Amino acid sequence: MAKLTQKTPFEEAMRRLEQIAEQMESGEISLEEAVDRYEEASALVAHCRSKLEHAEQRIRVVQQNADGTVRTEPMAGTGDDATDESQ
């Protein structure tokens, strides 16, 4: 994989993680290569987590209450409580 940057797409990082997992599970790489892959995978996991957190922030549903206040609701399954904010 090319050098990991903020612009690296989530899907590309996930594909690389899958490749690394396959390589490590095969048992056909040296210990040194396995350690290198582990380090790369750790960086990829952090990158993917960051991308997912950013996506979650963008997906939050913004709804307007009858009294004109704006309420944001977290994406389903996050366990966060809804937050009320005055408009």
Coordinates of C-alpha atoms in Angstrom, one line a residue:
M1 CA 0.0 0.0 0.0
A2 CA 1.2 3.5 -0.7
K3 CA 2.0 5.7 2.2
L4 CA -1.0 6.2 4.6
T5 CA -2.3 9.8 4.6
Q6 CA -5.5 11.5 5.8
K7 CA -6.8 11.3 2.2
T8 CA -6.4 7.5 2.1
P9 CA -9.9 6.2 1.6
F10 CA -11.5 4.0 4.3
E11 CA -12.2 1.2 1.8
E12 CA -8.5 1.1 0.6
A13 CA -7.3 0.9 4.2
M14 CA -9.8 -1.9 5.0
R15 CA -8.6 -3.9 1.9
R16 CA -5.0 -3.5 3.1
L17 CA -6.0 -4.7 6.6
E18 CA -7.7 -7.8 5.0
Q19 CA -4.5 -8.5 3.0
I20 CA -2.3 -8.2 6.1
A21 CA -4.7 -10.5 8.0
E22 CA -4.4 -13.1 5.2
Q23 CA -0.6 -12.9 5.1
M24 CA -0.3 -13.3 8.9
E25 CA -2.8 -16.1 9.0
S26 CA -1.0 -18.0 6.3
G27 CA 2.1 -18.4 8.5
E28 CA 4.3 -18.0 5.4
I29 CA 6.0 -14.7 6.4
S30 CA 9.0 -14.3 8.7
L31 CA 8.8 -13.0 12.2
E32 CA 10.3 -9.7 11.1
E33 CA 7.7 -9.3 8.3
A34 CA 4.9 -10.2 10.8
V35 CA 6.1 -7.5 13.1
D36 CA 6.2 -5.0 10.3
R37 CA 2.7 -6.0 9.2
Y38 CA 1.5 -5.7 12.7
E39 CA 2.8 -2.1 12.9
E40 CA 1.2 -1.2 9.6
A41 CA -2.1 -2.8 10.7
S42 CA -2.1 -0.8 13.9
A43 CA -1.7 2.5 11.9
L44 CA -4.5 1.3 9.5
V45 CA -6.9 0.5 12.4
A46 CA -6.3 4.0 13.9
H47 CA -6.9 5.5 10.5
C48 CA -10.1 3.6 9.9
R49 CA -11.4 4.4 13.4
S50 CA -10.8 8.1 12.8
K51 CA -12.6 7.9 9.4
L52 CA -15.6 6.1 11.1
E53 CA -15.8 8.7 13.9
H54 CA -15.7 11.5 11.3
A55 CA -18.5 9.8 9.3
E56 CA -20.6 9.3 12.5
Q57 CA -20.4 13.0 13.2
R58 CA -21.5 13.8 9.7
I59 CA -24.4 11.3 9.8
R60 CA -26.0 12.7 13.0
V61 CA -29.6 13.5 12.3
V62 CA -30.6 17.0 12.9
Q63 CA -34.2 17.6 13.6
Q64 CA -36.2 20.7 14.4
N65 CA -38.6 20.5 17.3
A66 CA -42.0 22.2 17.2
D67 CA -40.7 25.0 19.4
G68 CA -38.0 25.8 16.9
T69 CA -35.1 24.3 18.9
V70 CA -32.8 21.9 17.0
R71 CA -32.2 18.4 18.3
T72 CA -29.4 16.1 17.1
E73 CA -29.8 12.4 17.5
P74 CA -26.8 10.1 17.3
M75 CA -26.7 7.4 14.6
A76 CA -28.6 4.3 15.7
G77 CA -26.7 1.9 17.8
T78 CA -24.2 4.4 19.3
G79 CA -25.8 4.5 22.7
D80 CA -25.5 8.3 23.0
D81 CA -28.3 10.4 24.3
A82 CA -30.0 13.0 22.2
T83 CA -28.7 16.5 22.7
D84 CA -30.9 19.6 22.6
E85 CA -29.5 22.8 21.3
S86 CA -31.2 26.2 20.9
Q87 CA -31.3 27.6 17.4

